[in-house]
mmCIF file of C-alpha atoms in Angstrom:
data_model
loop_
_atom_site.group_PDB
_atom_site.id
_atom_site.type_symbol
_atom_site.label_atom_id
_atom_site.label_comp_id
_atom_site.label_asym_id
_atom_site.label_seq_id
_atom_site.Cartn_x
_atom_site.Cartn_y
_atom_site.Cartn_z
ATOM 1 C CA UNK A 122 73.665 22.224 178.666
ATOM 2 C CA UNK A 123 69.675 23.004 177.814
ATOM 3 C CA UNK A 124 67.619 21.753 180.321
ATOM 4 C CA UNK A 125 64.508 19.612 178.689
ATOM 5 C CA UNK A 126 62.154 22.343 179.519
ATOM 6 C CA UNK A 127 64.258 24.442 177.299
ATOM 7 C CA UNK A 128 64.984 21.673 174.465
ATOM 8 C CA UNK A 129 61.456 21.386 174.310
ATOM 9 C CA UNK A 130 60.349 25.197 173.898
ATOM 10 C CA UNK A 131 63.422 25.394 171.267
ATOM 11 C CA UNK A 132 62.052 23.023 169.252
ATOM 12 C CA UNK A 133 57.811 24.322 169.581
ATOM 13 C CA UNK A 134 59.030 27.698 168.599
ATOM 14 C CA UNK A 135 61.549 27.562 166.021
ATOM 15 C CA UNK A 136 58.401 28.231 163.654
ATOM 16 C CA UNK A 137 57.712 32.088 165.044
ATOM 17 C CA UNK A 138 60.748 33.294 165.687
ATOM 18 C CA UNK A 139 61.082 35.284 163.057
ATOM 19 C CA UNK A 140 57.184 36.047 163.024
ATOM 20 C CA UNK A 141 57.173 39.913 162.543
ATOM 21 C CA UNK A 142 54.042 40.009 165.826
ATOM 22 C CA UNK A 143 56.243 38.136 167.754
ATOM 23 C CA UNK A 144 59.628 40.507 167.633
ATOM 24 C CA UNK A 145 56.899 43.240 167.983
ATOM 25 C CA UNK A 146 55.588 41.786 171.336
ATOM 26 C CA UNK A 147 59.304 40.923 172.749
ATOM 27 C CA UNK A 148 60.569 44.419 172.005
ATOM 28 C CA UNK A 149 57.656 46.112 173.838
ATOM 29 C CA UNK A 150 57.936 43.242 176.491
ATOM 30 C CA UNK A 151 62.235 44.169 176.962
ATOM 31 C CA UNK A 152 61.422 48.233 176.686
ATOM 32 C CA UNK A 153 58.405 47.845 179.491
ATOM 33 C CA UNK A 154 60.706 46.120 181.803
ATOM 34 C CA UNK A 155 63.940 48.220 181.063
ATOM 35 C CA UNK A 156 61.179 51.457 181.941
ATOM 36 C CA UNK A 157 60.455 50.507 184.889
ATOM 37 C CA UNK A 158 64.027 50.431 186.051
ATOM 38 C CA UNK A 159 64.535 53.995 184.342
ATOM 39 C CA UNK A 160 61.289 55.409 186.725
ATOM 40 C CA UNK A 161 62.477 53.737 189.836
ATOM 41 C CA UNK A 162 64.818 56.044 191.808
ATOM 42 C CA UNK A 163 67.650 54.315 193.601
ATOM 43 C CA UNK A 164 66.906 52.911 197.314
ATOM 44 C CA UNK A 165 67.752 54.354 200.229
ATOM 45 C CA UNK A 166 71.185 53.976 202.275
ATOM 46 C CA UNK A 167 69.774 54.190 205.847
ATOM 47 C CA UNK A 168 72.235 55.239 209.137
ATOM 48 C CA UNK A 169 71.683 52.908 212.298
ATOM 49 C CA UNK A 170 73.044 55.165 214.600
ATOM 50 C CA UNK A 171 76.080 53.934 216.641
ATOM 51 C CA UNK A 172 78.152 55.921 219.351
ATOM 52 C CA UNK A 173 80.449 58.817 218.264
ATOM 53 C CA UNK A 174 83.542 57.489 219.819
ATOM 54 C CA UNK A 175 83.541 54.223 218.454
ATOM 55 C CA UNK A 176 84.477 55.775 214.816
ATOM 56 C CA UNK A 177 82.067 53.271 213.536
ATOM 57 C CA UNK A 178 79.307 53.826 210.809
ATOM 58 C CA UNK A 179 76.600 51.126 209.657
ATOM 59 C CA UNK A 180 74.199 51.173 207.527
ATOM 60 C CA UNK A 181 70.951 49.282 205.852
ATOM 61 C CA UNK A 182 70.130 49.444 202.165
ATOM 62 C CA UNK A 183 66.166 50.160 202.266
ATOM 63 C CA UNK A 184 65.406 47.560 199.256
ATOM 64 C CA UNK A 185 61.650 48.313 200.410
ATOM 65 C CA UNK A 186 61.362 51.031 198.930
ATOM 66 C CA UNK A 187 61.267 49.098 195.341
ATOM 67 C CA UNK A 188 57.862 49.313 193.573
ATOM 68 C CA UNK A 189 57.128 45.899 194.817
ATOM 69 C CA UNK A 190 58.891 46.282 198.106
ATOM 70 C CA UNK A 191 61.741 43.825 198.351
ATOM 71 C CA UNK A 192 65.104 43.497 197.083
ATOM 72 C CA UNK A 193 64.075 40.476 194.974
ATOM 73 C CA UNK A 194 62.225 43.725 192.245
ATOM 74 C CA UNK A 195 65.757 44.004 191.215
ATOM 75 C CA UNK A 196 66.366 40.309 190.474
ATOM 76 C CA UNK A 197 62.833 39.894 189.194
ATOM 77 C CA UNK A 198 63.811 42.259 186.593
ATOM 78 C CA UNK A 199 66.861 40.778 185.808
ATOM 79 C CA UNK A 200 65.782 37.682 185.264
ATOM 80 C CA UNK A 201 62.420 38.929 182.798
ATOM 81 C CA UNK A 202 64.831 40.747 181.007
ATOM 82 C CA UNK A 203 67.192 37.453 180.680
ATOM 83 C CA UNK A 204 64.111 35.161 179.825
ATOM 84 C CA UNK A 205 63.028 37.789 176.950
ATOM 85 C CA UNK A 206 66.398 37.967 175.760
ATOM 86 C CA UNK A 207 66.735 34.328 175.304
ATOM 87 C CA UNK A 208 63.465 34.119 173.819
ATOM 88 C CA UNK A 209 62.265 31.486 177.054
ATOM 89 C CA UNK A 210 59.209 33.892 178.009
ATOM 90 C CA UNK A 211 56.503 33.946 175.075
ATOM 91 C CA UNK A 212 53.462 35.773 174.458
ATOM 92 C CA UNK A 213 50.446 34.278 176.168
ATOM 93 C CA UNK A 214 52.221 31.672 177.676
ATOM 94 C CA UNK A 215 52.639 31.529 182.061
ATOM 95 C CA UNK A 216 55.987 31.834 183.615
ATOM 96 C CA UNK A 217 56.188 29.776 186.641
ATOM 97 C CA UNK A 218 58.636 30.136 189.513
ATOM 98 C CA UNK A 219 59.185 28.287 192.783
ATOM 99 C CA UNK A 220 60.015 31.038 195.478
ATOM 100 C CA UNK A 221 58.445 31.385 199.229
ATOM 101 C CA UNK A 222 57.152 34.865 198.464
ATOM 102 C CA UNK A 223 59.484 37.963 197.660
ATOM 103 C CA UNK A 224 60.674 36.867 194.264
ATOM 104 C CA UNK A 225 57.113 35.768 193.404
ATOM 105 C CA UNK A 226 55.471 39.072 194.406
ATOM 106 C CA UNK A 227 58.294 40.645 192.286
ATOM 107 C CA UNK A 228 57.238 38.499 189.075
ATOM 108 C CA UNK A 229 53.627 39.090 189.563
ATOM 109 C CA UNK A 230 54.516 42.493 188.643
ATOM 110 C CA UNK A 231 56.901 42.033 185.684
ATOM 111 C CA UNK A 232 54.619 39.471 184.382
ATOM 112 C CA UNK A 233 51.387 41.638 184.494
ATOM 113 C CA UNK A 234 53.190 44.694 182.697
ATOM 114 C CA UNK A 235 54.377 42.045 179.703
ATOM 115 C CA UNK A 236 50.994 41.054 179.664
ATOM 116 C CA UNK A 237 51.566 36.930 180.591
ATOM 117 C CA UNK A 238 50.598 34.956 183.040
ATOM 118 C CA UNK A 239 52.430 34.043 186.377
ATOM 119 C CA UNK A 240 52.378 31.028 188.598
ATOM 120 C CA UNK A 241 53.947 31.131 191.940
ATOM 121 C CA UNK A 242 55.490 27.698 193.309
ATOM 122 C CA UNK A 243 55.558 27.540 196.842
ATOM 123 C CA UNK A 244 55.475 26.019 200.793
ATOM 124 C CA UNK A 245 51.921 26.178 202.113
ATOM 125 C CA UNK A 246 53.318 27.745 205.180
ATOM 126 C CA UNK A 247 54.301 31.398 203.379
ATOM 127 C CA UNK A 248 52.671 34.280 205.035
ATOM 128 C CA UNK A 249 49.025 34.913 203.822
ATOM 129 C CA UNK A 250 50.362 38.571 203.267
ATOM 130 C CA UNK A 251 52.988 37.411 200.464
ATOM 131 C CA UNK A 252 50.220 35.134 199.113
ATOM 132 C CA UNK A 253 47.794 37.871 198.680
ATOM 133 C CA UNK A 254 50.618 40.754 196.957
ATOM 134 C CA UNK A 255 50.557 37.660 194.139
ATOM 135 C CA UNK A 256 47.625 37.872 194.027
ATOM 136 C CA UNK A 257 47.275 41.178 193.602
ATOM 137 C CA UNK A 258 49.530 42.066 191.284
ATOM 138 C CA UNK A 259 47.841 39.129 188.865
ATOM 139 C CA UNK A 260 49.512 35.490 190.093
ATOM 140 C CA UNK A 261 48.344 32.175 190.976
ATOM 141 C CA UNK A 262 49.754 30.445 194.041
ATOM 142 C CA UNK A 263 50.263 26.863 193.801
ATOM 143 C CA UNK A 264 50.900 25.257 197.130
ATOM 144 C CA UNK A 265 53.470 22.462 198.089
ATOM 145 C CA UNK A 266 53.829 20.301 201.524
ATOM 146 C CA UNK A 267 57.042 19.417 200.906
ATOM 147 C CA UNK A 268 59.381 22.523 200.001
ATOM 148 C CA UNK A 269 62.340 20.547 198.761
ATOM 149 C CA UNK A 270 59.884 19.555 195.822
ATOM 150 C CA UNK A 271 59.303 23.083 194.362
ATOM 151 C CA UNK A 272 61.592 22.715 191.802
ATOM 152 C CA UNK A 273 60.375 19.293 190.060
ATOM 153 C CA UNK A 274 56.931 21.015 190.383
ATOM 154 C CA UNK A 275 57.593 23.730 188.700
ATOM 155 C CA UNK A 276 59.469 22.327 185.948
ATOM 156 C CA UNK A 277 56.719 19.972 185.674
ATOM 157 C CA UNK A 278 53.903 22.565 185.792
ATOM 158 C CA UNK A 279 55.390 24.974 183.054
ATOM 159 C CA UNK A 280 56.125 21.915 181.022
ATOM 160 C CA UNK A 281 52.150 21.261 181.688
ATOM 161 C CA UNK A 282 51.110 24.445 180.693
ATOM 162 C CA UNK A 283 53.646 25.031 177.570
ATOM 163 C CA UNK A 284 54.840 27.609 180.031
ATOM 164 C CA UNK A 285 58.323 29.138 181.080
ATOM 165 C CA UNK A 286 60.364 27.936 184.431
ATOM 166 C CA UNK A 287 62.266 31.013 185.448
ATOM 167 C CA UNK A 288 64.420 28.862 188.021
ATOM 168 C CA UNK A 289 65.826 31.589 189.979
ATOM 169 C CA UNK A 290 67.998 29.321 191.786
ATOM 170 C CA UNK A 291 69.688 28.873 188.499
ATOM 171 C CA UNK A 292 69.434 31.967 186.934
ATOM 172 C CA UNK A 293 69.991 34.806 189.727
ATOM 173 C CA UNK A 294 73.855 35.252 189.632
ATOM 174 C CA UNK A 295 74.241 34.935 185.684
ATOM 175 C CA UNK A 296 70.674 36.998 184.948
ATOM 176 C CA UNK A 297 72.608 39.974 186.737
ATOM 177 C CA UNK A 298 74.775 42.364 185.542
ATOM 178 C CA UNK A 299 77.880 42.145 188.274
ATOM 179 C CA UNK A 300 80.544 44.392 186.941
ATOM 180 C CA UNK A 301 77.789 47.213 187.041
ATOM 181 C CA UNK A 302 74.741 49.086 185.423
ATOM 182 C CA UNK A 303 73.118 50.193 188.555
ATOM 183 C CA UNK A 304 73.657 46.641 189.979
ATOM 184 C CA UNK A 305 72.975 47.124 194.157
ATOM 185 C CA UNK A 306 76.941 46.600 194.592
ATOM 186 C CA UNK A 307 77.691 49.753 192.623
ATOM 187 C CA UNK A 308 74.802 51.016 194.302
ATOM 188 C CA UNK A 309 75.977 51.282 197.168
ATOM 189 C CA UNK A 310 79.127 52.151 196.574
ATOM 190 C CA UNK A 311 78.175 55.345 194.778
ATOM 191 C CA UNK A 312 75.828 56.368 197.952
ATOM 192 C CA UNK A 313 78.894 55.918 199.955
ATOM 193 C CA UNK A 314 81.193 58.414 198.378
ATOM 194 C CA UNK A 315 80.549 61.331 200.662
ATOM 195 C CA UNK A 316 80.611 59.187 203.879
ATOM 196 C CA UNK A 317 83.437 59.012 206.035
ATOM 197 C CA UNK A 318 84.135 55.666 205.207
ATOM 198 C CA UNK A 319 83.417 55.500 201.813
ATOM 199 C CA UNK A 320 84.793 51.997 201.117
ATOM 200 C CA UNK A 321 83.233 49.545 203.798
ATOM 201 C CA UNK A 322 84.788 47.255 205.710
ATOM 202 C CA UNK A 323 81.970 44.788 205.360
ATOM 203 C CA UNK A 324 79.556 44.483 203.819
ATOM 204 C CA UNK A 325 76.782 42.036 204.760
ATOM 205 C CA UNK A 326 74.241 39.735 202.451
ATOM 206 C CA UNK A 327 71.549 36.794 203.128
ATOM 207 C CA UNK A 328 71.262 34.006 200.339
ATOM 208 C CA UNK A 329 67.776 32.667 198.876
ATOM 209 C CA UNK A 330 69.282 31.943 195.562
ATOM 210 C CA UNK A 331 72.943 33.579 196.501
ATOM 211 C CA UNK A 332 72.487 36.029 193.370
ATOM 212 C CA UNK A 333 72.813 38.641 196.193
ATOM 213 C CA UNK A 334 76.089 37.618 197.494
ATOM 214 C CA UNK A 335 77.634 37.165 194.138
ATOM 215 C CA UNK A 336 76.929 40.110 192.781
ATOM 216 C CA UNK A 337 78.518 42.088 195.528
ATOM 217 C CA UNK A 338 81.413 39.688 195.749
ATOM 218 C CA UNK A 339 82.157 39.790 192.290
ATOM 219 C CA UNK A 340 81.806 43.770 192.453
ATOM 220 C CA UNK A 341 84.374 44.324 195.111
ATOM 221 C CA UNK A 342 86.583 41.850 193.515
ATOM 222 C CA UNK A 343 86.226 43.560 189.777
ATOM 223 C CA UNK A 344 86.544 46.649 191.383
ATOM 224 C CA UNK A 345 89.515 46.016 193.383
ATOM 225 C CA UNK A 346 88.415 46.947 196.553
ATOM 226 C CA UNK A 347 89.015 45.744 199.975
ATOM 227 C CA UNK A 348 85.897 45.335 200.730
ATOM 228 C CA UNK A 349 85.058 41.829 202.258
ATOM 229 C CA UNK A 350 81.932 40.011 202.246
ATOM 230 C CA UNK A 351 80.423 38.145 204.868
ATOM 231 C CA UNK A 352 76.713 35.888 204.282
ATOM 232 C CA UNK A 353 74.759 34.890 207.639
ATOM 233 C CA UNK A 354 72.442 32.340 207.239
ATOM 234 C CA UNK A 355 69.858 31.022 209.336
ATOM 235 C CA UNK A 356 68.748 27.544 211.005
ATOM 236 C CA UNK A 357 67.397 24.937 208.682
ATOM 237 C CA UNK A 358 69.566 25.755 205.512
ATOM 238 C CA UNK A 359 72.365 24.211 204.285
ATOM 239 C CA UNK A 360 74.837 27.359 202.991
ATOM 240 C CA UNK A 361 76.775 27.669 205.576
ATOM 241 C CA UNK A 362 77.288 24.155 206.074
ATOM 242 C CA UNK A 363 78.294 23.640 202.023
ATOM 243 C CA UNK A 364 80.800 26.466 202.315
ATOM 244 C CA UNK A 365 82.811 25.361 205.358
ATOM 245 C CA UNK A 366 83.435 21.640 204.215
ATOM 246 C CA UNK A 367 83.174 22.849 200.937
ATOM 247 C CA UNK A 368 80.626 20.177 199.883
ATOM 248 C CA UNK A 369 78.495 21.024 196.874
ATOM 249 C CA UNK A 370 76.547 18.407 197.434
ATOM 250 C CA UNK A 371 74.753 18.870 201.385
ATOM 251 C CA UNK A 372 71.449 19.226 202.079
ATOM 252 C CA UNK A 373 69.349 19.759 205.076
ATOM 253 C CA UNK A 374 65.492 18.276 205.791
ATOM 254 C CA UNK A 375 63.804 21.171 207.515
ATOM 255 C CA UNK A 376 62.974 24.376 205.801
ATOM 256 C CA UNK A 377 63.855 28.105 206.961
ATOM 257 C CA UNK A 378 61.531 30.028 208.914
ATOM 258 C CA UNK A 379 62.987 33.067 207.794
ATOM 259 C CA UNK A 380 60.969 33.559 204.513
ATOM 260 C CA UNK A 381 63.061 34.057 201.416
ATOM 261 C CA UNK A 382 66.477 33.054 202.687
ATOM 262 C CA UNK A 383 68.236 29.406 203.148
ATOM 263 C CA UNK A 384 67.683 26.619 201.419
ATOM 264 C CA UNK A 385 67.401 22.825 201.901
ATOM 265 C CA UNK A 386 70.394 22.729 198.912
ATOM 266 C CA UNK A 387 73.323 24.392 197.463
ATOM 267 C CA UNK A 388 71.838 26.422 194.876
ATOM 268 C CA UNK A 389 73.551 27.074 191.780
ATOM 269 C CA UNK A 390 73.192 30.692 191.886
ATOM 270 C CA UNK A 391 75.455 30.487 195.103
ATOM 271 C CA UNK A 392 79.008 31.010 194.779
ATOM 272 C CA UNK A 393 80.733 30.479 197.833
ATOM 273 C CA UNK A 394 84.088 31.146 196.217
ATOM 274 C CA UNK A 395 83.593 34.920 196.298
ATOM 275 C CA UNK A 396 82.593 35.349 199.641
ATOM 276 C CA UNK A 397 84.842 36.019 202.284
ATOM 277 C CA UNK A 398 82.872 35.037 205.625
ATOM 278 C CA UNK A 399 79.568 33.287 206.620
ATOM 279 C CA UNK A 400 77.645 33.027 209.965
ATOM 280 C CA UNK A 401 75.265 30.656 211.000
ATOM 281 C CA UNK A 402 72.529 32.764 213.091
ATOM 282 C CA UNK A 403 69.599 31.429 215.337
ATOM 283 C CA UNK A 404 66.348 32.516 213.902
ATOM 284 C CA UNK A 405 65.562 34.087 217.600
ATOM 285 C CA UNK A 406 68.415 36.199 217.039
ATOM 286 C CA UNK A 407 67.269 37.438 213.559
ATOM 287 C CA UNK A 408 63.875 38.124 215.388
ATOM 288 C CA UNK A 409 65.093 39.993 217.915
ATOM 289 C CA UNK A 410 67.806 41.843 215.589
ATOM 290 C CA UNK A 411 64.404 43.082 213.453
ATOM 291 C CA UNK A 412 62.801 44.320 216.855
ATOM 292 C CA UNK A 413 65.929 46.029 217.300
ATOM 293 C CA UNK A 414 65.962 47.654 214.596
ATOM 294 C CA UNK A 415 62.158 49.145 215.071
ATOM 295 C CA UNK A 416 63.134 50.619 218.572
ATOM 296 C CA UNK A 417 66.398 52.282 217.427
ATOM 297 C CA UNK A 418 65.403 53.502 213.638
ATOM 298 C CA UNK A 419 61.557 53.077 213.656
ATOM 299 C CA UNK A 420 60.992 50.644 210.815
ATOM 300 C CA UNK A 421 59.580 47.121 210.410
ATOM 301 C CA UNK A 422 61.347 44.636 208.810
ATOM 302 C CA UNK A 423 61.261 41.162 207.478
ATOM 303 C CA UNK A 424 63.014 38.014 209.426
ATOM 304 C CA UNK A 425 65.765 38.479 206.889
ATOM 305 C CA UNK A 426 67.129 41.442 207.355
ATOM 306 C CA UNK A 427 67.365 40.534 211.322
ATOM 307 C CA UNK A 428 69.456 37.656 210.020
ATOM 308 C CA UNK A 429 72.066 40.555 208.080
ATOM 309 C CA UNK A 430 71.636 42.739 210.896
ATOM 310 C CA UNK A 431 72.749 40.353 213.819
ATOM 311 C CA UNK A 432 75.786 39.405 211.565
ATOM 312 C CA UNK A 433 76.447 43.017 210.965
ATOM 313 C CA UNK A 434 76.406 44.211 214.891
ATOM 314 C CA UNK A 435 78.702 41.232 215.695
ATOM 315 C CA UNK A 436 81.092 42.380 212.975
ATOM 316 C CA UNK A 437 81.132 46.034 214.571
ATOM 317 C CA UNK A 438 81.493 44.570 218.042
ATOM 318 C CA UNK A 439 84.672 42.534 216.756
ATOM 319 C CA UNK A 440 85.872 46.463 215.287
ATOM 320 C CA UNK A 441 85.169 48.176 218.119
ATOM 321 C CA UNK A 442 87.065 45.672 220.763
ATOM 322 C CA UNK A 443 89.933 45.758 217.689
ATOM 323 C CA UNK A 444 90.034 49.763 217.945
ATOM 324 C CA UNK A 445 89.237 49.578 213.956
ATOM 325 C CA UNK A 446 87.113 51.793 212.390
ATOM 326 C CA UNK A 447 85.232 51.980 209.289
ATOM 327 C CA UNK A 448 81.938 51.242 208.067
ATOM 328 C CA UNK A 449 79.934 48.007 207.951
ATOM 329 C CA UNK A 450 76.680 47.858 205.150
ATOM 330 C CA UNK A 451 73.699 45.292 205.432
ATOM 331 C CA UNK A 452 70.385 45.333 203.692
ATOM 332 C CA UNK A 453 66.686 46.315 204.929
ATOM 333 C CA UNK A 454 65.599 43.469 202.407
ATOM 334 C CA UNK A 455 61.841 43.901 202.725
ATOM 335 C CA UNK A 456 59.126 45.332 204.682
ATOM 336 C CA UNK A 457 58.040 44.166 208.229
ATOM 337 C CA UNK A 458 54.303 44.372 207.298
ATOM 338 C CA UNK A 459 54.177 40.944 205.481
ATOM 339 C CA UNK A 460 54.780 38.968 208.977
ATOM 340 C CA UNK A 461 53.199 40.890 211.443
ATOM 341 C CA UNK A 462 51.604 36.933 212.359
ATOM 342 C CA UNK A 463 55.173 35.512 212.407
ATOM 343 C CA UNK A 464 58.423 37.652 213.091
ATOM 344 C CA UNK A 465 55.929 40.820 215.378
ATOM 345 C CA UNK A 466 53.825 37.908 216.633
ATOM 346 C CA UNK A 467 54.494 36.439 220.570
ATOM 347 C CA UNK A 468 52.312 33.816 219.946
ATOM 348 C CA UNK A 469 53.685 32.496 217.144
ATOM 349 C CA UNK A 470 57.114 33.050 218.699
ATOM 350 C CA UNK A 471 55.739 30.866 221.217
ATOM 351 C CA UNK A 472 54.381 28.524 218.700
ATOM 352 C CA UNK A 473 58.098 27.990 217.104
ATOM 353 C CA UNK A 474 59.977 27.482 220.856
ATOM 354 C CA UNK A 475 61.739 30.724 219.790
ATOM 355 C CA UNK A 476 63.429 32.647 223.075
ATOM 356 C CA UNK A 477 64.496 35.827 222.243
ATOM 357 C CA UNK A 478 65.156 38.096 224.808
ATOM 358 C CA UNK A 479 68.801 36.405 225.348
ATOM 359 C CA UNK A 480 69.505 38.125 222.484
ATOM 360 C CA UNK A 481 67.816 41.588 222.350
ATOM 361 C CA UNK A 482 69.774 41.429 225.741
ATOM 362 C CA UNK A 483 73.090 40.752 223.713
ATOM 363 C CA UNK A 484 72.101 44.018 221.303
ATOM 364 C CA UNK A 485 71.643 46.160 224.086
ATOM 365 C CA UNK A 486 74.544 45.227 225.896
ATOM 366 C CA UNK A 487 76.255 46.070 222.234
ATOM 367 C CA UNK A 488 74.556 49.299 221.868
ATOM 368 C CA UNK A 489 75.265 50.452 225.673
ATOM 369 C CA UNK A 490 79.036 49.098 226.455
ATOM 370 C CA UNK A 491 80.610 48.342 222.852
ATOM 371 C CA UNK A 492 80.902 44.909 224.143
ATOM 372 C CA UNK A 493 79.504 41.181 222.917
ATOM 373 C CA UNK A 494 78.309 38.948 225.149
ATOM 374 C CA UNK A 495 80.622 35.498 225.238
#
């Protein structure tokens, strides 16, 4: 079913679709985008080491690395080249978005290289540093108190402005191509061929819009492997909730504090059919999992890739007391520069209430003994 947004642009542009300057701009527009994926060389798969004996390898997809330095450049892209496709996204005219940074910074980008302009949607309390990578790459920022009403303000802006509402929340797990075509799933599995443990036992997603999780879901499942999938989520979202009653319908009044993950609803994009597993994780955990991680590999990370990685050294603790070995993969989701004031701040840990030396103690007690702490 159209949504009005898209009733509405059907019936303003029915007059120029076959305009000869407008299938000129939209097949430069779809060739820029598709280039930009043909430049980019694939992301990293990055070892956290683990000891010999437990037969145990785990590793982080660097999504940083990305021209715009998240994971969400891959579902930016995806979802530009869905809007062109459809004929949504029109010369001249702004796409809007409601997203708490990542996925905004990401659309900057793709918007500035068709040449339209970009609105950004979003909680007043996103990090200044995600706020001015919009800016810089060409995007507005327009502020809400109230994150639950992003969406009806975005709708309502691009209907405003004659402009586009990309709704990722919608869009994320059909924009992407799941059985393949460089997706991150196949991705990763490629990278892994040469390993020891080429098909993972886990593997290990957040969800912002759940695009994520069902692409790699649907992967393992097309692909027939038995690979399992297992979504942590932190406080103040209501995924993990929705999948265990299996309520579509749940909602939560608080928002994360672990920028670009959870949600105060069940997104569309989420599928919690595919997935295997979920954990709900305390955002001091994910803090201290990302100050983990800086100590043992040397690289800064955002809040939630500390939520993946917490998940992902509890799943190897339940291997190692199991005597099972394999692999386990997570994701290095974005760079630990753009919340030096929150997630490699004390005083805005102090700030939040958030305690986390219980668990960096539970980490190193993992990383020394093999064990986790009841």
């Amino acid at each position: 079913m159209s949504t009005p947004q898209q009733t509405r642009t059907a019936v303003t542009l029915d007059a120029d679709r076959t305009d000869p300057a407008y299938r000129s701009w939209l097949k430069e527009a779809v060739r820029k985008v598709q280039a930009d994926a043909n430049r980019s060389a694939d992301t990293h798969l990055l070892r956290f080491p683990l000891p010999e004996p437990w037969g145990i390898d785990l590793y982080l997809k660097d999504e940083s690395t990305h021209p715009t330095g998240s994971l969400k450049h891959r579902l930016a892209r995806s979802l530009f080249l869905y809007g062109l496709c459809n004929g949504w996204i029109r010369p001249g005219r702004p796409v809007v978005e409601a997203s708490s940074g990542s996925t905004a910074v990401s659309e900057a980008y793709f918007a500035k290289l068709i040449g339209v302009p970009f609105v950004a949607v979003m909680p007043r309390t996103t990090s200044a540093e995600k706020c001015r990578l919009i800016e810089f790459h060409g995007g507005q920022c327009h502020f809400v108190d109230d994150p639950r009403t992003m969406y009806e303000e975005s709708a309502a802006l691009a209907a405003r402005t004659g402009g586009h509402y990309m709704d990722q929340f919608t869009y994320a797990e059909r924009a992407t191509d799941w059985r393949g075509n460089n997706n991150i799933a196949e991705s990763i599995f490629r990278q892994l061929e040469m390993e020891r443990f080429p098909e993972p036992a886990w593997i290990v997603a957040t969800a912002g819009t759940g695009g994520t999780s069902a692409t790699l879901a649907r992967y393992v499942h097309y692909m027939q492997y038995d690979t399992r999938v297992c979504v942590a989520d932190p406080e103040n979202s209501c995924f993990y909730e929705g999948w265990t009653t299996a309520d579509p319908d749940v909602t939560c009044d608080s928002s994360s504090r672990i920028e670009g993950i959870g949600r105060p609803r069940m997104e569309p994009s989420f599928v919690p059919g595919a997935i295997d597993r979920m954990m709900k994780v305390p955002d001091a955990a994910s803090v201290a999992a990302v100050r983990a991680l800086e100590r043992v590999i040397g690289r800064r990370a955002g809040g939630s890739t500390g939520t993946g990685l917490w998940s992902a050294l509890r799943i190897v603790a339940e291997m190692v007391a199991e005597g099972r070995r394999g692999s386990v993969v997570t994701l290095l989701c974005d760079p630990g520069d753009r919340y030096l004031d929150k997630y490699y701040s004390d005083a805005w840990l102090a700030q939040q209430g958030l305690d986390i030396a219980p668990f960096s103690d539970t980490i190193t007690t993992l990383l020394d003994t093999g064990a986790w702490p009841d």
